[in-house]
Short mmCIF file of C-alpha atoms and ligand atoms in Angstrom, two decimals:
data_model
loop_
_atom_site.label_atom_id
_atom_site.label_comp_id
_atom_site.label_asym_id
_atom_site.label_seq_id
_atom_site.Cartn_x
_atom_site.Cartn_y
_atom_site.Cartn_z
CA MET A 253 33.53 279.22 282.30
CA SER A 254 32.06 276.05 283.67
CA ASP A 255 28.50 274.62 282.93
CA GLN A 256 26.40 275.82 285.40
CA THR A 257 23.08 274.31 284.49
CA ARG A 258 21.15 271.68 286.10
CA ASP A 259 22.26 268.70 283.97
CA ALA A 260 25.93 269.98 284.10
CA ARG A 261 27.24 266.81 286.20
CA HIS A 262 25.51 264.50 283.70
CA ILE A 263 26.94 266.45 280.46
CA ALA A 264 30.19 266.22 282.20
CA LEU A 265 30.05 262.06 282.12
CA ALA A 266 31.86 260.47 279.22
CA GLU A 267 28.94 257.83 279.31
CA ILE A 268 26.13 260.31 278.89
CA GLY A 269 27.33 263.93 277.70
CA GLY A 270 25.35 266.34 275.73
CA ASP A 271 23.69 264.18 273.57
CA GLY A 272 22.81 261.36 276.21
CA GLN A 273 21.19 264.26 278.24
CA ALA A 274 19.20 265.15 275.33
CA ARG A 275 17.79 262.00 274.56
CA ILE A 276 16.73 261.72 278.52
CA ALA A 277 15.28 265.12 278.03
CA ALA A 278 13.29 263.70 274.62
CA GLY A 279 12.63 260.87 277.12
CA LYS A 280 9.14 259.75 277.98
CA VAL A 281 9.01 257.39 281.02
CA PHE A 282 5.87 255.56 281.96
CA ILE A 283 5.92 254.86 285.89
CA VAL A 284 3.16 251.90 287.03
CA GLY A 285 2.84 252.50 290.84
CA LEU A 286 3.96 255.11 292.76
CA GLY A 287 4.90 253.49 296.18
CA GLY A 288 7.98 253.02 297.52
CA LEU A 289 9.86 251.91 294.19
CA GLY A 290 8.13 254.45 292.28
CA CYS A 291 8.43 257.37 294.77
CA PRO A 292 12.48 257.57 294.80
CA ALA A 293 12.46 256.42 290.93
CA ALA A 294 10.03 259.29 289.58
CA GLU A 295 11.86 261.77 291.99
CA TYR A 296 15.36 260.96 290.80
CA LEU A 297 14.09 260.81 286.86
CA ALA A 298 12.28 264.18 287.69
CA ALA A 299 15.43 265.82 288.70
CA SER A 300 17.46 264.23 285.93
CA GLY A 301 15.55 266.06 283.50
CA VAL A 302 13.46 263.45 281.94
CA GLY A 303 11.35 265.51 279.55
CA THR A 304 8.04 263.57 280.32
CA LEU A 305 6.96 261.05 283.05
CA VAL A 306 3.61 259.69 283.14
CA VAL A 307 2.37 258.50 286.48
CA ASN A 308 0.26 255.59 287.23
CA ASP A 309 -1.84 254.72 290.57
CA PHE A 310 -5.09 254.47 291.53
CA ASP A 311 -4.44 254.66 295.31
CA HIS A 312 -4.42 257.35 297.88
CA VAL A 313 -2.01 258.25 300.57
CA ASP A 314 -2.13 256.42 303.73
CA THR A 315 -0.26 257.33 307.04
CA THR A 316 1.67 253.55 306.94
CA ASN A 317 2.99 254.77 303.62
CA LEU A 318 5.06 257.68 304.85
CA SER A 319 7.74 255.63 305.87
CA ARG A 320 9.16 254.86 302.29
CA GLN A 321 6.85 256.84 299.75
CA ILE A 322 8.69 259.91 300.26
CA LEU A 323 7.03 262.24 297.58
CA TYR A 324 4.49 262.20 300.28
CA GLY A 325 4.15 263.94 303.84
CA PRO A 326 1.55 264.24 306.38
CA GLY A 327 -0.74 266.78 304.91
CA ASP A 328 -0.87 264.34 301.69
CA VAL A 329 -3.00 261.58 303.67
CA GLY A 330 -6.20 261.05 301.74
CA ARG A 331 -5.18 262.82 298.46
CA LEU A 332 -4.30 260.90 294.97
CA LYS A 333 -1.17 259.75 294.74
CA THR A 334 -0.54 261.07 291.53
CA GLU A 335 -2.02 264.20 292.78
CA ALA A 336 0.54 264.76 295.37
CA ALA A 337 3.25 263.08 293.52
CA ALA A 338 3.12 265.53 290.47
CA GLU A 339 2.85 268.65 292.89
CA ARG A 340 6.21 267.59 294.72
CA LEU A 341 7.90 266.63 291.12
CA THR A 342 6.71 269.56 289.50
CA THR A 343 8.69 271.30 292.29
CA LEU A 344 11.76 269.20 292.00
CA ASN A 345 11.44 270.51 288.36
CA PRO A 346 9.13 272.43 286.95
CA ASP A 347 10.81 271.63 283.18
CA VAL A 348 9.38 268.21 283.44
CA SER A 349 5.85 267.33 281.84
CA ILE A 350 3.92 264.96 284.27
CA ARG A 351 0.92 263.63 283.13
CA ARG A 352 -1.31 261.53 285.74
CA LEU A 353 -3.10 258.56 285.30
CA SER A 354 -5.25 258.03 288.35
CA GLU A 355 -7.18 254.86 287.75
CA ARG A 356 -6.69 250.96 287.11
CA LEU A 357 -5.75 250.66 283.48
CA ASP A 358 -6.94 247.17 282.04
CA ALA A 359 -4.74 245.72 279.44
CA ASP A 360 -5.62 246.87 276.18
CA ARG A 361 -5.28 250.65 277.67
CA LEU A 362 -2.08 249.76 279.28
CA GLU A 363 -0.64 248.55 275.98
CA ALA A 364 -1.85 251.31 274.44
CA GLU A 365 -0.32 253.91 276.60
CA PHE A 366 2.95 251.71 276.96
CA ARG A 367 3.17 252.42 272.86
CA ASP A 368 3.45 255.83 273.41
CA VAL A 369 6.39 255.92 275.87
CA THR A 370 10.38 255.16 275.72
CA LEU A 371 10.20 252.73 278.43
CA VAL A 372 8.50 251.62 281.23
CA LEU A 373 9.12 251.17 285.09
CA ASP A 374 7.29 248.63 287.31
CA GLY A 375 6.77 250.00 290.93
CA THR A 376 3.61 247.86 291.71
CA ASP A 377 3.59 245.86 294.77
CA ASN A 378 1.90 242.56 293.74
CA PHE A 379 2.35 239.68 291.26
CA ALA A 380 -0.61 239.98 289.30
CA SER A 381 -0.20 243.70 288.50
CA ARG A 382 3.45 242.55 287.34
CA LEU A 383 2.27 240.25 284.99
CA ALA A 384 -0.14 242.58 283.56
CA VAL A 385 2.56 245.16 283.22
CA ASN A 386 5.05 242.40 281.51
CA ARG A 387 2.37 241.31 279.37
CA ALA A 388 1.60 244.68 278.09
CA ALA A 389 5.47 245.68 277.59
CA VAL A 390 6.23 242.46 275.72
CA ARG A 391 3.27 243.53 273.62
CA ALA A 392 4.23 247.20 273.36
CA LYS A 393 7.67 245.97 272.46
CA VAL A 394 8.95 248.55 275.21
CA PRO A 395 11.91 248.19 277.59
CA LEU A 396 10.98 247.35 280.94
CA VAL A 397 12.55 248.17 284.39
CA PHE A 398 11.33 245.91 286.72
CA GLY A 399 11.89 246.22 290.39
CA ALA A 400 10.23 244.39 294.02
CA ALA A 401 11.26 244.76 297.41
CA ILE A 402 9.84 243.49 300.76
CA ARG A 403 11.05 242.50 304.30
CA LEU A 404 14.44 243.00 303.72
CA GLU A 405 14.81 241.64 300.12
CA GLY A 406 15.10 243.44 296.88
CA GLN A 407 15.07 242.51 293.19
CA LEU A 408 15.71 244.39 290.06
CA GLY A 409 15.84 243.68 286.43
CA VAL A 410 16.03 245.05 282.84
CA PHE A 411 13.79 243.58 279.71
CA GLU A 412 14.57 244.55 276.21
CA ASN A 413 11.62 243.18 274.90
CA SER A 414 12.35 243.91 271.46
CA GLY A 415 11.43 240.26 270.77
CA GLY A 416 12.29 236.49 271.46
CA GLY A 417 12.34 237.16 275.11
CA PRO A 418 13.27 236.39 278.19
CA CYS A 419 10.69 238.58 279.73
CA TYR A 420 9.83 238.75 283.25
CA ARG A 421 6.54 235.97 283.23
CA CYS A 422 9.74 233.82 281.96
CA LEU A 423 11.14 233.49 285.47
CA TYR A 424 7.72 231.79 286.66
CA ASP A 425 6.69 228.00 285.58
CA ASP A 426 3.34 228.75 287.33
CA GLU A 427 1.15 231.53 288.80
CA ASP A 428 2.63 230.88 292.40
CA GLU A 429 3.26 234.35 294.00
CA TRP A 430 7.26 234.72 294.37
CA LEU A 431 6.94 237.79 296.66
CA GLY A 432 3.97 238.92 298.27
CA ASN A 433 3.16 242.71 299.04
CA CYS A 434 3.95 244.77 301.95
CA GLN A 435 0.79 244.94 303.79
CA GLY A 436 1.31 241.55 305.07
CA ASN A 437 4.72 240.85 305.34
CA GLY A 438 6.51 244.35 306.11
CA VAL A 439 9.32 246.18 304.29
CA LEU A 440 12.31 247.91 305.75
CA ALA A 441 11.71 251.83 304.63
CA PRO A 442 14.92 252.44 302.88
CA VAL A 443 15.12 248.93 300.89
CA PRO A 444 12.44 249.67 298.62
CA GLY A 445 14.55 253.40 298.34
CA VAL A 446 17.43 251.94 297.02
CA ILE A 447 15.77 249.44 294.52
CA GLY A 448 13.46 252.21 293.04
CA THR A 449 16.50 254.31 292.88
CA LEU A 450 18.40 251.35 291.00
CA MET A 451 15.52 251.50 288.71
CA ALA A 452 16.16 255.19 288.30
CA VAL A 453 19.71 254.37 287.15
CA GLU A 454 18.64 251.69 284.95
CA ALA A 455 16.06 253.96 283.04
CA LEU A 456 18.44 256.97 282.87
CA LYS A 457 21.01 254.52 281.24
CA LEU A 458 18.44 252.80 278.90
CA LEU A 459 17.54 256.67 277.90
CA ALA A 460 20.57 258.00 277.28
CA GLY A 461 22.03 254.62 275.34
CA VAL A 462 24.16 253.28 278.14
CA ALA A 463 24.12 249.35 277.78
CA SER A 464 23.60 247.91 281.00
CA GLY A 465 24.90 244.77 282.49
CA LEU A 466 21.43 243.82 284.39
CA THR A 467 19.56 243.25 280.75
CA HIS A 468 18.52 239.76 281.17
CA ARG A 469 19.86 239.55 284.40
CA MET A 470 18.40 239.73 287.75
CA LEU A 471 19.88 241.82 290.88
CA LEU A 472 18.96 240.08 294.24
CA TRP A 473 19.79 241.96 297.10
CA ASP A 474 19.69 240.33 300.87
CA ALA A 475 19.75 243.12 302.98
CA LYS A 476 19.80 241.34 306.09
CA SER A 477 23.00 239.86 305.14
CA GLY A 478 24.33 242.50 302.60
CA ASP A 479 24.75 240.10 300.15
CA TRP A 480 24.46 241.00 296.42
CA GLN A 481 23.65 238.29 293.56
CA VAL A 482 23.45 238.55 289.69
CA ILE A 483 21.50 236.04 288.19
CA GLY A 484 21.39 235.29 284.30
CA LEU A 485 17.88 234.61 282.98
CA ALA A 486 16.92 232.70 280.02
CA ALA A 487 13.78 232.95 277.28
CA ARG A 488 11.47 230.22 278.58
CA ALA A 489 10.26 228.44 275.82
CA ASP A 490 6.56 227.75 276.85
CA CYS A 491 6.38 231.31 278.09
CA PRO A 492 2.57 232.52 277.59
CA ASP A 493 3.85 236.00 277.17
CA CYS A 494 7.01 236.26 274.74
CA GLN A 495 6.80 233.14 273.34
CA SER A 496 3.10 233.00 272.42
CA GLY A 497 3.43 234.29 268.67
CA ALA A 498 -0.20 235.62 269.80
CA HIS A 499 1.06 239.50 269.59
ZN1 ZN B 244 8.68 235.37 278.34
#
C-alpha cells in the first residue's frame, strides 16, 4: 500500500527520502521578517513539516500588505504579524512548533538566537536589517538563505557561513543601499512570492542535506524581461564581517 501521509511525496523523492524528511522534521528555521518573502517561505516550510519555525517581526498587518503577504486577510489588519502568521501556519500544519518573537532584536540577541537554530531565512525589506542579519549569521556560523524583491526584480542567495566567506556583506564596497524597500518603490505582488518560495526550496535542501548550486552564488531575476541570471560570489578580503577575525 502506498504511503498516504503528509510527507509521502517528499519521501518518494530520491533526493529527500525518509532520512531527508526526518532531518526536515528535526530542523529549526529562524525566519526574519514576515512580509512578502517571509509569508510564502513560512507557509511552505510549515506545510512541508519543518519541526520548528521561529518567526520574528515587530510589525502589525497593514492593508497595503495584503496583496502579497498571503498569510493575512482583511480581518488581520492591525494584528501583530507574528500572531496572525502563527495562527495560519498552525492551521496548515498543527505538528509544526511555532515560536513567536514580536520585537526588533539587537545584534547580540540575534546572534544568540541564531546559535540555537539550523538555518536562517532573511526576509527583511531594508539594507540595514540585511546587514545585521548577515553579521549575526556569520558570527553564529549558521547558514543563511537570503532573498530580496523590489519592483519587478528578485534576488536569491545561499551563504554557508562555515568560515572564510563569502557572506552577504562581501557584495558591497560601501554602505550604499543596493535595493530599496517596497514602501517607496512598489513591488509586483507575486515577485516576492516567487523569491520567498525559492527561499523555502533552498531551506528544505539545506535541511535535507541536498547540495545547492546556489551556494555562494546569487540568482538575479528580472520579472519584466523574464531573464534569470546566476552570478558567482567571492569573499572580499576587506569584508568587515566574514574576514574581520573579530569573532
Ligand atoms: Zn563577507
